[in-house]
Short mmCIF file of C-alpha atoms and ligand atoms in Angstrom, two decimals:
data_model
loop_
_atom_site.label_atom_id
_atom_site.label_comp_id
_atom_site.label_asym_id
_atom_site.label_seq_id
_atom_site.Cartn_x
_atom_site.Cartn_y
_atom_site.Cartn_z
CA MET A 1416 130.71 84.73 115.19
CA LYS A 1417 133.45 84.79 117.60
CA ASP A 1418 131.37 83.26 120.76
CA LYS A 1419 131.96 79.98 120.56
CA GLU A 1420 129.39 78.85 123.13
CA VAL A 1421 125.95 80.63 121.76
CA ALA A 1422 127.39 79.80 118.35
CA GLU A 1423 127.00 76.45 118.36
CA ILE A 1424 123.68 76.11 119.98
CA ILE A 1425 122.13 78.14 117.07
CA GLN A 1426 124.82 75.68 114.76
CA GLU A 1427 122.35 72.99 115.96
CA GLU A 1428 118.75 74.53 116.02
CA THR A 1429 119.99 75.67 112.54
CA ARG A 1430 119.83 71.60 111.95
CA ARG A 1431 117.37 71.02 113.55
CA GLN A 1432 114.98 73.25 111.64
CA ASN A 1433 117.02 72.29 108.50
CA GLN A 1434 116.44 68.82 109.48
CA GLY A 1435 113.00 69.01 110.88
CA ILE A 1436 109.37 69.41 110.07
CA GLU A 1437 107.72 72.52 110.98
CA LEU A 1438 103.92 71.93 112.14
CA ILE A 1439 103.43 74.63 114.70
CA ALA A 1440 100.63 77.17 113.02
CA SER A 1441 102.00 80.06 114.45
CA GLU A 1442 105.74 79.38 112.87
CA ASN A 1443 106.84 80.24 109.95
CA TYR A 1444 110.97 80.77 108.37
CA PRO A 1445 111.45 84.75 107.45
CA SER A 1446 113.54 85.56 104.54
CA VAL A 1447 117.96 85.83 104.71
CA ASP A 1448 116.53 90.01 104.11
CA VAL A 1449 114.12 90.09 107.08
CA ARG A 1450 116.64 88.34 109.03
CA GLU A 1451 119.73 90.78 107.92
CA ALA A 1452 117.62 93.71 108.28
CA GLN A 1453 117.08 92.32 112.27
CA GLY A 1454 120.18 92.15 112.59
CA SER A 1455 121.34 95.19 111.70
CA ILE A 1456 123.11 98.57 113.12
CA LEU A 1457 119.54 100.15 113.72
CA THR A 1458 119.33 98.06 117.17
CA ALA A 1459 121.89 100.89 117.67
CA LYS A 1460 119.63 103.59 118.45
CA TYR A 1461 116.62 104.49 120.45
CA ALA A 1462 113.57 106.38 118.59
CA GLU A 1463 111.42 107.32 121.29
CA GLY A 1464 108.52 108.56 119.72
CA TYR A 1465 106.75 108.65 116.52
CA PRO A 1466 109.17 109.75 112.69
CA GLY A 1467 108.95 113.75 113.04
CA ARG A 1468 108.20 113.91 116.71
CA ARG A 1469 111.26 112.00 118.84
CA TYR A 1470 113.09 112.35 122.12
CA TYR A 1471 116.28 111.50 120.41
CA GLY A 1472 118.35 113.83 117.57
CA GLY A 1473 120.06 111.04 114.99
CA CYS A 1474 116.54 109.79 114.14
CA VAL A 1475 116.83 110.93 110.27
CA TYR A 1476 117.31 107.31 109.32
CA ILE A 1477 115.17 106.09 111.92
CA ASP A 1478 112.55 107.76 110.71
CA GLU A 1479 112.48 106.89 106.93
CA ILE A 1480 112.51 103.32 108.23
CA GLU A 1481 109.57 103.93 110.45
CA ASN A 1482 107.74 105.51 108.28
CA LEU A 1483 108.46 102.80 105.14
CA ALA A 1484 107.60 100.22 107.50
CA ILE A 1485 104.32 102.64 108.63
CA GLU A 1486 103.42 103.28 103.77
CA ARG A 1487 104.05 99.49 103.09
CA ALA A 1488 101.51 98.88 106.42
CA LYS A 1489 98.96 100.64 105.10
CA SER A 1490 99.06 99.49 101.20
CA LEU A 1491 99.02 96.32 102.21
CA PHE A 1492 96.34 96.02 104.75
CA HIS A 1493 94.41 98.55 102.63
CA VAL A 1494 94.04 100.61 105.79
CA ALA A 1495 94.27 104.45 106.98
CA PHE A 1496 96.76 104.12 109.83
CA ALA A 1497 99.46 101.45 110.95
CA ASN A 1498 101.00 101.39 114.28
CA VAL A 1499 104.65 99.12 113.71
CA GLN A 1500 106.81 99.50 117.34
CA PRO A 1501 104.69 96.63 119.23
CA HIS A 1502 107.22 94.47 120.55
CA SER A 1503 104.54 91.46 120.24
CA GLY A 1504 100.63 90.78 119.83
CA SER A 1505 100.22 90.50 123.24
CA GLN A 1506 102.34 95.22 123.60
CA ALA A 1507 99.15 95.02 120.68
CA ASN A 1508 96.19 94.00 122.01
CA PHE A 1509 98.08 95.09 125.32
CA ALA A 1510 98.12 98.52 123.50
CA ALA A 1511 93.84 98.15 121.96
CA TYR A 1512 93.01 97.75 124.54
CA HIS A 1513 93.77 100.96 126.96
CA ALA A 1514 93.15 102.70 124.37
CA LEU A 1515 89.91 102.21 123.63
CA LEU A 1516 88.78 101.20 127.26
CA LYS A 1517 88.65 102.54 131.01
CA LYS A 1518 89.93 99.67 133.91
CA GLY A 1519 87.32 97.59 134.15
CA ALA A 1520 85.76 97.93 131.16
CA LYS A 1521 84.21 94.32 129.42
CA ILE A 1522 85.27 92.76 127.04
CA LEU A 1523 83.23 89.51 124.83
CA SER A 1524 85.47 87.31 123.60
CA LEU A 1525 85.88 83.27 123.08
CA ASP A 1526 87.15 81.01 125.05
CA LEU A 1527 90.65 80.04 125.46
CA ASN A 1528 90.05 76.77 125.25
CA ASP A 1529 87.71 77.52 122.47
CA GLY A 1530 90.38 79.03 120.59
CA GLY A 1531 91.30 81.97 121.77
CA HIS A 1532 94.23 83.35 123.13
CA LEU A 1533 95.63 84.10 126.45
CA THR A 1534 95.41 87.71 126.51
CA HIS A 1535 91.38 87.37 125.55
CA GLY A 1536 90.91 87.22 129.16
CA SER A 1537 92.52 84.18 130.31
CA PRO A 1538 93.19 84.00 134.00
CA VAL A 1539 96.87 83.92 133.59
CA SER A 1540 97.02 86.70 131.54
CA PHE A 1541 97.07 90.32 132.35
CA SER A 1542 94.38 91.21 130.41
CA SER A 1543 91.66 89.52 132.91
CA ASP A 1544 93.28 91.49 136.10
CA TRP A 1545 92.71 94.45 134.31
CA TYR A 1546 89.15 93.91 132.24
CA GLN A 1547 86.37 92.46 132.48
CA PHE A 1548 85.86 89.32 130.14
CA VAL A 1549 82.57 87.41 129.65
CA HIS A 1550 82.72 85.06 126.50
CA TYR A 1551 81.25 83.56 123.29
CA GLY A 1552 81.33 80.03 122.50
CA LEU A 1553 81.41 77.61 119.26
CA ASP A 1554 78.26 75.74 118.05
CA GLU A 1555 78.10 72.01 118.02
CA THR A 1556 79.97 71.96 115.44
CA SER A 1557 82.72 74.15 117.10
CA HIS A 1558 82.22 76.83 114.25
CA LEU A 1559 81.40 79.90 115.47
CA ASP A 1560 77.74 80.64 116.60
CA TYR A 1561 76.91 84.25 115.37
CA GLU A 1562 73.19 84.02 116.76
CA GLY A 1563 75.28 83.34 120.50
CA ILE A 1564 77.38 85.87 120.00
CA GLU A 1565 74.52 87.99 119.54
CA LYS A 1566 72.30 87.12 121.81
CA LYS A 1567 75.64 87.46 124.44
CA LEU A 1568 76.13 91.40 123.19
CA TYR A 1569 72.29 92.14 124.62
CA GLU A 1570 73.20 89.81 127.70
CA GLU A 1571 76.06 91.24 128.38
CA ASN A 1572 76.00 94.78 127.46
CA PRO A 1573 80.18 94.34 126.72
CA ASP A 1574 82.55 97.37 125.74
CA LEU A 1575 83.88 95.93 123.55
CA PHE A 1576 84.13 92.37 121.20
CA LEU A 1577 87.04 91.08 120.30
CA ALA A 1578 87.70 88.54 117.20
CA GLY A 1579 90.57 86.82 115.84
CA TYR A 1580 91.58 83.38 116.94
CA SER A 1581 95.10 81.32 118.16
CA ALA A 1582 93.04 77.95 116.96
CA TYR A 1583 90.43 77.82 115.11
CA PRO A 1584 90.02 76.46 111.72
CA TYR A 1585 87.32 77.89 109.79
CA ALA A 1586 86.57 80.90 107.76
CA ILE A 1587 85.24 84.23 110.02
CA ASP A 1588 82.93 86.16 109.08
CA PHE A 1589 83.53 89.98 109.54
CA ARG A 1590 81.54 91.95 107.77
CA ARG A 1591 78.34 89.68 109.60
CA MET A 1592 80.00 90.24 112.70
CA ARG A 1593 80.47 94.08 112.51
CA GLU A 1594 76.02 93.64 111.62
CA ILE A 1595 75.65 91.96 114.27
CA LEU A 1596 76.87 94.75 115.87
CA ASP A 1597 76.20 97.50 114.51
CA ARG A 1598 72.43 96.21 114.54
CA TYR A 1599 73.19 96.35 118.53
CA GLN A 1600 74.08 99.46 118.98
CA GLU A 1601 71.08 101.30 116.55
CA LYS A 1602 68.38 98.94 119.89
CA THR A 1603 70.77 100.34 122.88
CA GLY A 1604 72.09 102.80 122.25
CA LYS A 1605 75.95 101.85 123.52
CA ARG A 1606 79.18 102.36 122.25
CA CYS A 1607 80.66 98.60 121.91
CA TYR A 1608 83.74 98.59 119.99
CA PHE A 1609 85.45 96.18 117.19
CA LEU A 1610 88.70 95.08 118.37
CA VAL A 1611 90.23 92.16 116.04
CA ASP A 1612 93.69 89.93 116.33
CA MET A 1613 94.07 89.02 113.13
CA ALA A 1614 98.11 87.09 114.36
CA HIS A 1615 97.17 84.01 112.65
CA ILE A 1616 95.43 84.77 109.46
CA ALA A 1617 97.63 87.58 108.60
CA GLY A 1618 99.43 86.79 105.25
CA ILE A 1619 95.98 85.30 103.97
CA VAL A 1620 93.85 88.68 105.17
CA ALA A 1621 97.24 90.42 102.55
CA ALA A 1622 97.13 88.22 100.52
CA GLY A 1623 93.60 88.89 100.08
CA LEU A 1624 92.31 84.76 100.17
CA CYS A 1625 89.71 85.75 103.01
CA GLN A 1626 87.77 89.15 104.31
CA ASN A 1627 90.16 91.23 105.26
CA PRO A 1628 89.30 92.54 109.59
CA CYS A 1629 90.72 96.61 108.89
CA ASP A 1630 86.79 96.74 106.26
CA TYR A 1631 84.55 96.39 109.63
CA ALA A 1632 86.86 96.21 113.25
CA ASP A 1633 88.00 99.54 114.93
CA VAL A 1634 90.93 98.10 115.77
CA VAL A 1635 92.78 95.56 114.52
CA THR A 1636 96.25 93.96 116.13
CA SER A 1637 98.37 91.39 115.07
CA THR A 1638 101.76 89.74 115.02
CA THR A 1639 104.13 90.22 112.48
CA HIS A 1640 106.21 86.12 112.38
CA LYS A 1641 102.89 84.02 111.59
CA THR A 1642 101.17 83.75 108.49
CA LEU A 1643 103.20 87.23 106.86
CA ARG A 1644 106.47 85.60 106.88
CA GLY A 1645 107.93 88.66 108.71
CA PRO A 1646 110.55 89.44 112.27
CA ARG A 1647 108.45 88.37 116.10
CA GLY A 1648 106.61 91.66 116.30
CA GLY A 1649 103.05 93.57 116.44
CA ILE A 1650 100.93 95.71 114.74
CA LEU A 1651 98.09 98.04 115.05
CA LEU A 1652 95.68 98.86 112.23
CA THR A 1653 93.28 101.38 111.87
CA ASN A 1654 91.09 103.06 109.68
CA GLN A 1655 89.96 106.02 112.39
CA GLU A 1656 92.00 108.67 112.77
CA GLU A 1657 90.78 109.71 116.31
CA LEU A 1658 91.52 106.00 117.74
CA SER A 1659 95.05 106.52 115.82
CA LYS A 1660 95.98 108.76 117.86
CA LYS A 1661 94.98 107.40 121.24
CA ILE A 1662 96.67 103.83 119.66
CA ASN A 1663 100.31 105.81 119.52
CA LYS A 1664 100.34 106.69 122.78
CA SER A 1665 99.29 103.78 124.45
CA VAL A 1666 102.10 102.23 122.62
CA PHE A 1667 104.36 105.37 123.38
CA PRO A 1668 104.54 106.31 125.99
CA TYR A 1669 101.92 104.53 127.60
CA THR A 1670 102.62 100.79 127.04
CA GLN A 1671 106.61 101.28 125.64
CA GLY A 1672 109.54 102.38 125.35
CA GLY A 1673 112.15 102.49 122.83
CA PRO A 1674 110.61 100.88 119.72
CA LEU A 1675 113.17 98.55 118.02
CA GLU A 1676 114.44 100.20 114.83
CA HIS A 1677 116.03 96.79 114.11
CA ILE A 1678 112.37 95.08 113.63
CA ILE A 1679 110.30 97.66 112.17
CA ALA A 1680 112.90 97.53 109.22
CA ALA A 1681 113.10 93.84 109.25
CA LYS A 1682 108.87 94.20 109.24
CA ALA A 1683 109.69 97.08 106.62
CA VAL A 1684 111.62 94.47 104.61
CA ALA A 1685 108.75 91.67 104.94
CA PHE A 1686 106.07 93.46 103.83
CA GLN A 1687 107.02 94.18 100.81
CA GLU A 1688 108.05 90.79 100.68
CA ASP A 1689 104.07 90.27 100.86
CA LEU A 1690 102.99 93.08 98.78
CA GLN A 1691 104.84 90.43 96.07
CA PRO A 1692 102.50 88.60 93.38
CA SER A 1693 104.04 86.05 94.90
CA PHE A 1694 103.08 85.63 98.01
CA VAL A 1695 99.57 85.55 96.81
CA THR A 1696 100.74 82.04 94.90
CA TYR A 1697 102.35 81.28 98.54
CA MET A 1698 99.16 81.45 100.61
CA LYS A 1699 96.92 79.58 97.97
CA LYS A 1700 99.97 76.74 98.31
CA VAL A 1701 99.17 77.07 102.27
CA LEU A 1702 95.93 76.65 101.78
CA GLU A 1703 95.83 73.61 99.77
CA ASN A 1704 98.96 71.75 101.61
CA THR A 1705 96.87 72.20 104.64
CA LYS A 1706 93.42 71.22 102.66
CA ALA A 1707 95.66 67.77 101.23
CA CYS A 1708 97.03 66.89 104.79
CA ASN A 1709 93.32 67.13 106.68
CA ASP A 1710 91.48 64.96 103.61
CA ALA A 1711 94.29 63.07 104.10
CA LEU A 1712 93.81 62.51 107.89
CA PHE A 1713 90.11 62.32 107.73
CA SER A 1714 90.70 59.48 105.65
CA PHE A 1715 92.40 57.66 107.59
CA GLY A 1716 90.13 57.48 109.94
CA ALA A 1717 91.21 59.87 113.02
CA LYS A 1718 88.76 62.93 113.46
CA VAL A 1719 89.59 66.18 112.39
CA SER A 1720 88.01 69.17 112.40
CA SER A 1721 88.03 70.60 108.63
CA THR A 1722 89.58 73.57 107.47
CA ASP A 1723 89.69 77.10 105.62
CA ASN A 1724 92.45 78.12 106.50
CA HIS A 1725 96.71 77.18 107.54
CA LEU A 1726 95.44 74.97 110.52
CA PHE A 1727 93.79 72.39 111.39
CA LEU A 1728 92.76 70.58 115.00
CA VAL A 1729 93.37 66.83 115.26
CA ASN A 1730 91.13 64.99 118.53
CA VAL A 1731 93.85 62.45 119.08
CA LYS A 1732 92.06 61.21 121.90
CA GLU A 1733 89.26 59.82 120.23
CA SER A 1734 91.38 59.13 116.89
CA TYR A 1735 94.20 57.19 118.96
CA GLY A 1736 93.28 57.28 122.76
CA LEU A 1737 96.35 59.93 123.20
CA THR A 1738 96.77 62.77 124.64
CA GLY A 1739 97.71 65.72 122.59
CA ARG A 1740 100.96 65.83 125.28
CA GLU A 1741 101.62 62.30 124.58
CA ALA A 1742 100.87 62.98 120.70
CA GLU A 1743 103.19 65.61 120.10
CA ASN A 1744 106.12 63.73 122.48
CA LEU A 1745 105.56 60.63 119.83
CA LEU A 1746 105.82 63.08 116.91
CA SER A 1747 108.74 64.30 118.41
CA LEU A 1748 110.48 61.46 118.14
CA ALA A 1749 110.41 61.94 114.05
CA ASP A 1750 110.88 65.32 113.88
CA ILE A 1751 107.83 66.54 113.48
CA THR A 1752 107.01 69.47 115.89
CA VAL A 1753 103.59 69.95 116.43
CA ASN A 1754 102.41 71.64 119.45
CA LYS A 1755 99.70 69.59 121.59
CA ASN A 1756 95.77 72.32 121.20
CA MET A 1757 92.86 72.25 123.64
CA ILE A 1758 89.73 70.93 121.24
CA HIS A 1759 86.13 72.62 121.85
CA GLY A 1760 84.03 71.24 124.85
CA ASP A 1761 88.09 69.36 126.06
CA LYS A 1762 87.88 67.47 129.13
CA GLU A 1763 91.60 67.57 129.25
CA LYS A 1764 93.30 69.76 131.21
CA PRO A 1765 95.61 72.38 129.32
CA LYS A 1766 99.15 70.83 130.21
CA ASP A 1767 97.81 67.14 129.19
CA THR A 1768 94.95 68.09 126.04
CA SER A 1769 93.02 66.71 123.59
CA GLY A 1770 93.74 68.02 120.31
CA LEU A 1771 96.57 68.61 118.20
CA ARG A 1772 96.89 72.18 116.14
CA ILE A 1773 98.91 71.46 112.42
CA GLY A 1774 99.48 74.17 109.93
CA PHE A 1775 101.42 74.10 107.03
CA ALA A 1776 102.94 77.74 106.93
CA ALA A 1777 106.30 76.83 107.87
CA ALA A 1778 106.57 74.05 105.48
CA THR A 1779 105.56 75.86 102.95
CA SER A 1780 107.35 78.44 102.61
CA ARG A 1781 110.92 75.30 102.06
CA GLY A 1782 109.13 73.82 99.39
CA CYS A 1783 106.12 71.45 100.43
CA THR A 1784 104.32 70.37 97.66
CA LYS A 1785 100.33 68.72 98.19
CA GLU A 1786 101.63 65.40 97.88
CA ASP A 1787 104.40 66.28 100.44
CA ALA A 1788 101.96 67.14 103.09
CA ILE A 1789 100.05 64.19 101.95
CA ALA A 1790 103.36 62.36 102.63
CA ILE A 1791 102.71 63.91 106.42
CA ALA A 1792 99.28 62.91 107.21
CA SER A 1793 100.63 59.09 106.02
CA LEU A 1794 103.58 60.24 108.75
CA ILE A 1795 101.31 61.31 111.36
CA ASP A 1796 99.08 58.59 111.06
CA SER A 1797 101.38 55.77 111.43
CA ILE A 1798 103.42 57.22 114.11
CA LEU A 1799 99.88 58.15 116.46
CA LYS A 1800 98.86 54.16 115.77
CA GLY A 1801 102.32 52.50 115.35
CA GLY A 1802 104.07 54.69 118.72
CA GLU A 1803 107.58 54.99 119.85
CA LYS A 1804 109.87 52.60 117.78
CA VAL A 1805 107.69 53.20 114.50
CA ALA A 1806 108.71 57.28 115.56
CA GLU A 1807 112.42 56.51 115.82
CA GLU A 1808 111.41 54.72 112.04
CA LYS A 1809 109.89 57.41 110.23
CA LYS A 1810 112.87 60.00 111.80
CA GLU A 1811 114.82 58.77 108.91
CA GLU A 1812 111.96 58.83 105.97
CA VAL A 1813 111.44 62.88 107.39
CA HIS A 1814 114.92 63.44 106.88
CA HIS A 1815 114.94 62.39 103.70
CA LEU A 1816 112.41 64.25 102.58
CA THR A 1817 113.01 67.86 104.21
CA SER A 1818 116.37 67.04 102.55
CA SER A 1819 114.62 68.18 98.98
CA TRP A 1820 113.16 71.41 100.34
CA LYS A 1821 115.34 74.73 100.11
CA ARG A 1822 117.18 75.22 103.29
CA ILE A 1823 115.71 77.83 105.65
CA GLU A 1824 119.59 79.76 106.29
CA GLU A 1825 118.77 80.73 102.35
CA LEU A 1826 115.21 81.70 101.99
CA ARG A 1827 114.45 84.45 100.05
CA TYR A 1828 111.18 85.96 98.84
CA LEU A 1829 111.44 88.99 96.37
CA GLU A 1830 112.86 88.21 93.33
CA ASP A 1831 115.99 89.76 91.96
N1 LIG B 1406 101.32 81.25 120.74
C1 LIG B 1406 101.05 81.86 119.26
C2 LIG B 1406 100.45 80.58 119.12
O1 LIG B 1406 101.40 78.95 118.89
O2 LIG B 1406 99.36 80.85 118.35
C3 LIG B 1406 99.68 82.92 119.80
O3 LIG B 1406 100.46 84.27 120.56
#
């Protein structure tokens, strides 16, 4: 790269990513092949519209790429219709709301503080400006309260029920949600759409290791860069033709202009990687590593949630007398990257929090083993107990551990 200033910064970030332990549950490392597609000349092409129905000429290969991404997404999630154009998960959610609802409609979702997402009705997001949000909660064990959800439906009469979360460590019973909604609709005669934002667990769904929300929801949204290991972006899925038409119009021309065809090509590559048996093996390892670290922290006496997926929460306030912000900062001194997170019933402000969210999708892509995950729990526990001095001392151990893993710029997930 001729631009030395930018090249040097990228080089430093590459070094940081290689040396450190990445435990942010929403991050992952795309393969060299995904990044090659992402950096391709497809970025130069305007292609507003959809395959075969573009507003620009010269889209013959662009159409091939987008059709390939659509077909692969459909195979991956066993679904009839896919839109691969959303620039992000937030854009996908915006498009889904618009496809299903009128402005001012009522949406029943989980509160951000209990593990929801900004676009699920946070006061600082567009979502709460356009729609009226009411929330369901968690029970005293911080699990979804299905009976409470059912009760809320009858109390609130929402137009849309939203499931799928950013910081929920347990399995989600989409089948039970569908049954609850069917019962409600039958009794009241009111139409209530079922939307699932599966951004966090999409890789687990793709690997067939949890219920597939596409079997139960009217519409499913996702990002492609978390457990799916693709480029940064979003997708929309449905089994209903009428809804697929509404979704397409809602993405373009309503919320977006020209699609990012280089990103769509990278999505196609990632979906192909995710369709391989090796992806199922990878995802099983993610779950195993997450549980191993979780169990180890529990055995050290930390107050942790348990886990059924790729992430768990630590109550650092009760375990170590630290806010989430302080714990995040301490761990970053040792090049362990996590994010502070609100936990159920949190009394701290969102900028402080009582919790940390820890996930193993990214570390596992580099070759983190179960033994490494247990060693990481031990590092985290020592640092949070010992403070800054211990954090500085442990940095070398962290670098030693990651030096045995694959380098991020060499990762390939497709067999030759
Ligand atoms: N910001 C993402 C996360 O960290 O979970 C959700 O979009």
